[in-house]
PDB file of C-alpha atoms in Angstrom:
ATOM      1  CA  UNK A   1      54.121  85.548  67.677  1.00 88.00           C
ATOM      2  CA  UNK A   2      54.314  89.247  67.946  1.00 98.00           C
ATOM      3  CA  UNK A   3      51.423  90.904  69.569  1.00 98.00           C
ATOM      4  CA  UNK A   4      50.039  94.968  70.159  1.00 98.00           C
ATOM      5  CA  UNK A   5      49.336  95.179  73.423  1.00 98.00           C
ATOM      6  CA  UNK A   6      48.061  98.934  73.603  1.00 98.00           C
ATOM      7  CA  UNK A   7      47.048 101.613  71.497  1.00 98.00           C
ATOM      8  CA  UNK A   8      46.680 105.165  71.984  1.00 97.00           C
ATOM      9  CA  UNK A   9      45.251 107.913  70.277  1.00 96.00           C
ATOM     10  CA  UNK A  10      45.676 111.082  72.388  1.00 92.00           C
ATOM     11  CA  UNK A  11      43.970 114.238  70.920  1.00 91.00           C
ATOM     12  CA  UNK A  12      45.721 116.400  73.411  1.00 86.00           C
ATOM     13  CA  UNK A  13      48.933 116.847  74.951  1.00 79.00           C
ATOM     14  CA  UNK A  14      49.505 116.051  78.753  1.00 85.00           C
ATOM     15  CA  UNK A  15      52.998 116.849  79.956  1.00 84.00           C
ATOM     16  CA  UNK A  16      53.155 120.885  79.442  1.00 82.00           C
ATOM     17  CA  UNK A  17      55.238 122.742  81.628  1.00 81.00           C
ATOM     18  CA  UNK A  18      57.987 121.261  84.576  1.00 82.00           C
ATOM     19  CA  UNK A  19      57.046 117.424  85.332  1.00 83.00           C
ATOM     20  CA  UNK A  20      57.213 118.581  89.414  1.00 80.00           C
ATOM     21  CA  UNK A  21      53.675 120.299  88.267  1.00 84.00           C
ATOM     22  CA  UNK A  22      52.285 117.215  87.020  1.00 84.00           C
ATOM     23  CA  UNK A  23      50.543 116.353  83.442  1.00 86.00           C
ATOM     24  CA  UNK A  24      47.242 117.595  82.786  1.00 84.00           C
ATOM     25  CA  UNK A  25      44.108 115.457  83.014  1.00 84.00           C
ATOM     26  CA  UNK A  26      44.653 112.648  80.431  1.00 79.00           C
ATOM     27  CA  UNK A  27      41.100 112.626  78.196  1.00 81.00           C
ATOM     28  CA  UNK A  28      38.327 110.154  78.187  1.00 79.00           C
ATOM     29  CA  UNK A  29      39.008 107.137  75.438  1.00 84.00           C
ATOM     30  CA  UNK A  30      42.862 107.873  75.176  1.00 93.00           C
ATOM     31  CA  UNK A  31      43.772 103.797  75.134  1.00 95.00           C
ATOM     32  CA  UNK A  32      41.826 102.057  72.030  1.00 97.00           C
ATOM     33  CA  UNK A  33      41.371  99.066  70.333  1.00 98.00           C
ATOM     34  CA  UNK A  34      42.213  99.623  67.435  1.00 98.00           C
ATOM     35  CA  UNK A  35      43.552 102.831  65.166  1.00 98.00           C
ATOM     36  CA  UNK A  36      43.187 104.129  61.817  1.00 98.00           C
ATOM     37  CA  UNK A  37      46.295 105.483  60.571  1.00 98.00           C
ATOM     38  CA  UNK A  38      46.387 107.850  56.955  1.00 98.00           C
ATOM     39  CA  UNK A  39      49.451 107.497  55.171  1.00 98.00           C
ATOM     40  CA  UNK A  40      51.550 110.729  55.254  1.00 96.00           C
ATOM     41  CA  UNK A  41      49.528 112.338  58.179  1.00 97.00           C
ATOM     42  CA  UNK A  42      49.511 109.746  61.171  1.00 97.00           C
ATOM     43  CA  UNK A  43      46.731 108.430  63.852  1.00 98.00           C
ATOM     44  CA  UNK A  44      43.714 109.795  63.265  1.00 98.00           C
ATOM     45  CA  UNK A  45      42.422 111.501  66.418  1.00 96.00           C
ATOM     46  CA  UNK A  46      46.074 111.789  67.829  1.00 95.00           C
ATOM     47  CA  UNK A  47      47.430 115.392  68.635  1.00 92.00           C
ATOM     48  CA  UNK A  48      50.606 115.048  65.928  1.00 93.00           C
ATOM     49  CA  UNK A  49      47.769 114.163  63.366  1.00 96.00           C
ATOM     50  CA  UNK A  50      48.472 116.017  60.083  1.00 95.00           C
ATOM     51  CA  UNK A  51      50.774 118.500  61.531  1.00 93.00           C
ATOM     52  CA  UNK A  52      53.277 119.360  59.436  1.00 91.00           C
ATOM     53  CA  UNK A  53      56.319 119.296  61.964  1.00 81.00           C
ATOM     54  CA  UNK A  54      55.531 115.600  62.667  1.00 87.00           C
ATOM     55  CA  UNK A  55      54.590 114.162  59.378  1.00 86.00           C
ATOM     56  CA  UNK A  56      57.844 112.204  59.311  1.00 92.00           C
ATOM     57  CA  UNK A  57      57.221 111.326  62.763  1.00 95.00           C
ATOM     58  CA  UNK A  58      53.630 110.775  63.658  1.00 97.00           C
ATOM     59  CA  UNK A  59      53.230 107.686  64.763  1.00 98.00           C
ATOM     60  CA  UNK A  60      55.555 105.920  67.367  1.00 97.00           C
ATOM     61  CA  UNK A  61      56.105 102.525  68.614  1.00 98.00           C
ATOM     62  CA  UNK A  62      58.017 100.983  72.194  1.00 97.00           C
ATOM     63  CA  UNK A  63      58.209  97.489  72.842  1.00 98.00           C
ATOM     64  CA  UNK A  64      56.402  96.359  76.224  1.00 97.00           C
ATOM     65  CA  UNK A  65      59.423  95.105  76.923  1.00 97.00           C
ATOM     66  CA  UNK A  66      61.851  98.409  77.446  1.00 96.00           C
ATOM     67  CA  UNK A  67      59.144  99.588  79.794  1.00 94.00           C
ATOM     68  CA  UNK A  68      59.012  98.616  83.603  1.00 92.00           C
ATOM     69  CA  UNK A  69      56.069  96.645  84.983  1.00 90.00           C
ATOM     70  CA  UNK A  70      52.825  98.621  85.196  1.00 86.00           C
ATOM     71  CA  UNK A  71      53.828 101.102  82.325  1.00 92.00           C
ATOM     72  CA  UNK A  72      51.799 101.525  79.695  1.00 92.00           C
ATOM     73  CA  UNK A  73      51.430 103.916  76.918  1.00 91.00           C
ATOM     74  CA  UNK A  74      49.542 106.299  78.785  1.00 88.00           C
ATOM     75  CA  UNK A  75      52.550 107.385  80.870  1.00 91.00           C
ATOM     76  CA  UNK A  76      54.928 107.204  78.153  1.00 93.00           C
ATOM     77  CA  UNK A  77      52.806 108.815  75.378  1.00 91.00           C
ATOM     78  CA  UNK A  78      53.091 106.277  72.511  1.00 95.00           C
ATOM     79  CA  UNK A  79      50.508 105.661  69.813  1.00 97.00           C
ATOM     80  CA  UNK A  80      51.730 101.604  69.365  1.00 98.00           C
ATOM     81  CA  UNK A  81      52.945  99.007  72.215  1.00 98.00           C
ATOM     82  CA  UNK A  82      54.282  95.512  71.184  1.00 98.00           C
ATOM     83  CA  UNK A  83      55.289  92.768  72.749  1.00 98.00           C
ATOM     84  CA  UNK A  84      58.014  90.165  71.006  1.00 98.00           C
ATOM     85  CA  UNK A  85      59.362  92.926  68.649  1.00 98.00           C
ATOM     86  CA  UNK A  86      62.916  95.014  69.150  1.00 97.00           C
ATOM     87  CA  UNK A  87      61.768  98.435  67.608  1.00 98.00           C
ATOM     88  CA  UNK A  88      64.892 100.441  68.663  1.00 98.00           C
ATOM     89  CA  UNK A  89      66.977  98.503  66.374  1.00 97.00           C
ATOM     90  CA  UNK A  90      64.882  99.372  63.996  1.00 98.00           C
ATOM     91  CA  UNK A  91      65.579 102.746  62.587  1.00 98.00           C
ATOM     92  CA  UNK A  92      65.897 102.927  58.755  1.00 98.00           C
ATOM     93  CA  UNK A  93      63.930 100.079  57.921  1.00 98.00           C
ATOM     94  CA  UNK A  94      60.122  99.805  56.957  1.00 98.00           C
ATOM     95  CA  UNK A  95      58.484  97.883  59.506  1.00 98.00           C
ATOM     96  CA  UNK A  96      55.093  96.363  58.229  1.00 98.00           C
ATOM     97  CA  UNK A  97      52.180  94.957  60.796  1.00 98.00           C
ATOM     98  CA  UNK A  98      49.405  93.522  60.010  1.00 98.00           C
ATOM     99  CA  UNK A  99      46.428  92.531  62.560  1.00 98.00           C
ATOM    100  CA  UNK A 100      44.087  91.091  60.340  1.00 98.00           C
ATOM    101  CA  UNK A 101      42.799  94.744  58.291  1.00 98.00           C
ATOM    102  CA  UNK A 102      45.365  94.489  55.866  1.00 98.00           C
ATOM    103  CA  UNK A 103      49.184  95.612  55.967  1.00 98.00           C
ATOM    104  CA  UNK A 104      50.221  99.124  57.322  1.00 98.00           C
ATOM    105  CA  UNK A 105      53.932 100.030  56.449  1.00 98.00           C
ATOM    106  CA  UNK A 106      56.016 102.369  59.149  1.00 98.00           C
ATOM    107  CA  UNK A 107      59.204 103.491  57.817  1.00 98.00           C
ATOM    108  CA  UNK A 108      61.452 103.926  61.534  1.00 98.00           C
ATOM    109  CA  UNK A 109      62.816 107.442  61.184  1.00 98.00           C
ATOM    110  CA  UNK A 110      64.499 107.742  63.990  1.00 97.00           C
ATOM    111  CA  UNK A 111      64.745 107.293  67.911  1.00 97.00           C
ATOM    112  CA  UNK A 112      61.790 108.465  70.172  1.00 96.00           C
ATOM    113  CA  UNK A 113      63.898 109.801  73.073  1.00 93.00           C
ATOM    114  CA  UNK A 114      62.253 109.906  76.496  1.00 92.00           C
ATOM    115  CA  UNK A 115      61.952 112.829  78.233  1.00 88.00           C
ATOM    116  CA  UNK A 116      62.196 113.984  82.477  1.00 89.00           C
ATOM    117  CA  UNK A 117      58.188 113.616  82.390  1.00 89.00           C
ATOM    118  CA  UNK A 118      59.037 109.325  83.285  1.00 91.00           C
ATOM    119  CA  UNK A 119      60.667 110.123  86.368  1.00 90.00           C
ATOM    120  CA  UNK A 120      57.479 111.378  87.231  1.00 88.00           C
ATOM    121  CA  UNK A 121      54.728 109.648  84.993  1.00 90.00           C
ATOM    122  CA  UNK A 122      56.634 105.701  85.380  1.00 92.00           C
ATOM    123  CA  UNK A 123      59.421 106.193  88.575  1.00 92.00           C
ATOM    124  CA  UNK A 124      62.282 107.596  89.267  1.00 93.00           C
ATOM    125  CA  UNK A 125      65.431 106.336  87.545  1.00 92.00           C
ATOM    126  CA  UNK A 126      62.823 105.590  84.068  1.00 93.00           C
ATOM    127  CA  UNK A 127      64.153 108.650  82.026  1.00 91.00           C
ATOM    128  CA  UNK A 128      68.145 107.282  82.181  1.00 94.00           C
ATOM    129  CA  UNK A 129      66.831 103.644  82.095  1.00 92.00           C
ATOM    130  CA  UNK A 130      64.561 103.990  79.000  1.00 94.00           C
ATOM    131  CA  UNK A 131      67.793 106.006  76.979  1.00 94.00           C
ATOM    132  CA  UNK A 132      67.812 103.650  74.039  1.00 94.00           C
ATOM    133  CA  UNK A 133      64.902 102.037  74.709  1.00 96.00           C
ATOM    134  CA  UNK A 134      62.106 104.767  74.409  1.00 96.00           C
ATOM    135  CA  UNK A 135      60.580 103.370  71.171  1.00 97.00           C
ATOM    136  CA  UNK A 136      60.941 104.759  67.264  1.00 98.00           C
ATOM    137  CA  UNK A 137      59.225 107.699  65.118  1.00 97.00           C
ATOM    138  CA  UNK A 138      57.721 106.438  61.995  1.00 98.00           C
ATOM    139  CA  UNK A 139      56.282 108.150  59.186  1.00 98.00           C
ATOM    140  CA  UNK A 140      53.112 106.116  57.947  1.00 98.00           C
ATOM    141  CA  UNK A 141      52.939 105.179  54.622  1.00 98.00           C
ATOM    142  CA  UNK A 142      49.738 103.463  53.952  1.00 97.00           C
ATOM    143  CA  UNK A 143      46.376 103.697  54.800  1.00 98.00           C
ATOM    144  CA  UNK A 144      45.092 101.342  57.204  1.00 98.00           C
ATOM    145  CA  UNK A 145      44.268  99.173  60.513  1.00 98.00           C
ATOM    146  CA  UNK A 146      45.825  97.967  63.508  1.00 98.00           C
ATOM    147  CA  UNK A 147      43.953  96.287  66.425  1.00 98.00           C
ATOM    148  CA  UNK A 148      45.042  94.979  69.977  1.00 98.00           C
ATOM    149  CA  UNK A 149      45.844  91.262  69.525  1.00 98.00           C
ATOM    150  CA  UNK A 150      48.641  89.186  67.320  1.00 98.00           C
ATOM    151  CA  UNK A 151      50.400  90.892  64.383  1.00 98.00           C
ATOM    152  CA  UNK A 152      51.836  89.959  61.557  1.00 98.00           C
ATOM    153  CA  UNK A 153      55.252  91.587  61.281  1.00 98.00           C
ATOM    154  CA  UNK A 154      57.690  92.017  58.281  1.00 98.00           C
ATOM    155  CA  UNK A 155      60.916  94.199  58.669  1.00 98.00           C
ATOM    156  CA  UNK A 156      62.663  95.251  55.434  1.00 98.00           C
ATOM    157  CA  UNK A 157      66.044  97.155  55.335  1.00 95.00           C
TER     158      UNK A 157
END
């Protein structure tokens, strides 16, 4: 069965400026577990929460498994990690989980692209390796719940 492994709500932004400088100081309480997310405006307490540039893109979801061992979502800046679920093939479709609150539909706009910051943040060699494999943008479209632990998932094209 599908599981979320981590969840982060990040109410700042870490990786400003060249990646040789290093992120800033990653706040207290960043990794949860659990998240509410509002339909339309994303992960409440997250830094794209609301903002109009990322409404169609607030929350965003890598599988445990495109990552290397040790990464988490604190180096790679996700809000959702799974484990047992492909999300990069899963742009277009509206991915449902449930974790016991009640289903939260995610329609997978598009690709979530990793940036120079993993070289740094994961190893060197993670930016080219996680190309295609850096995890998906959705745009939330229900209220709702998700906790750490096994989800129910439903994927409709």
């Amino acid at each position: 069965m599908p599981e979320i492994v981590q969840l982060l709500a990040s109410p700042s932004h870490r990786y400003v400026g060249r990646p040789a400088d290093g992120p800033l100081p990653a706040p207290p309480g960043e990794l949860v577990d659990e998240i509410r997310i509002r339909a339309g405006l994303g992960v409440v307490g997250d830094r794209y929460f609301g903002k109009e540039a990322h409404r169609q893109a607030s929350v965003t979801v890598i599988a445990r498994e495109s990552l290397p061992p040790g990464a988490g979502l604190v180096e790679v800046r996700r809000n959702i990690m799974v484990a047992g679920l492909a999300v990069d093939d899963l742009v277009g479709a509206v991915l449902t989980l449930d974790s016991g609150d009640g289903p939260v539909r995610l329609l997978v706009r598009r690709a979530a692209h990793p940036c120079a910051w993993m070289d740094v943040m994961v190893g060197p060699g993670t930016w080219k390796a996680l190309r295609g494999k850096g995890g998906v943008r959705c745009e939330p479209l229900d209220d709702g719940v998700l906790r750490v632990g096994p989800v129910a998932v439903t994927v409709r094209r």
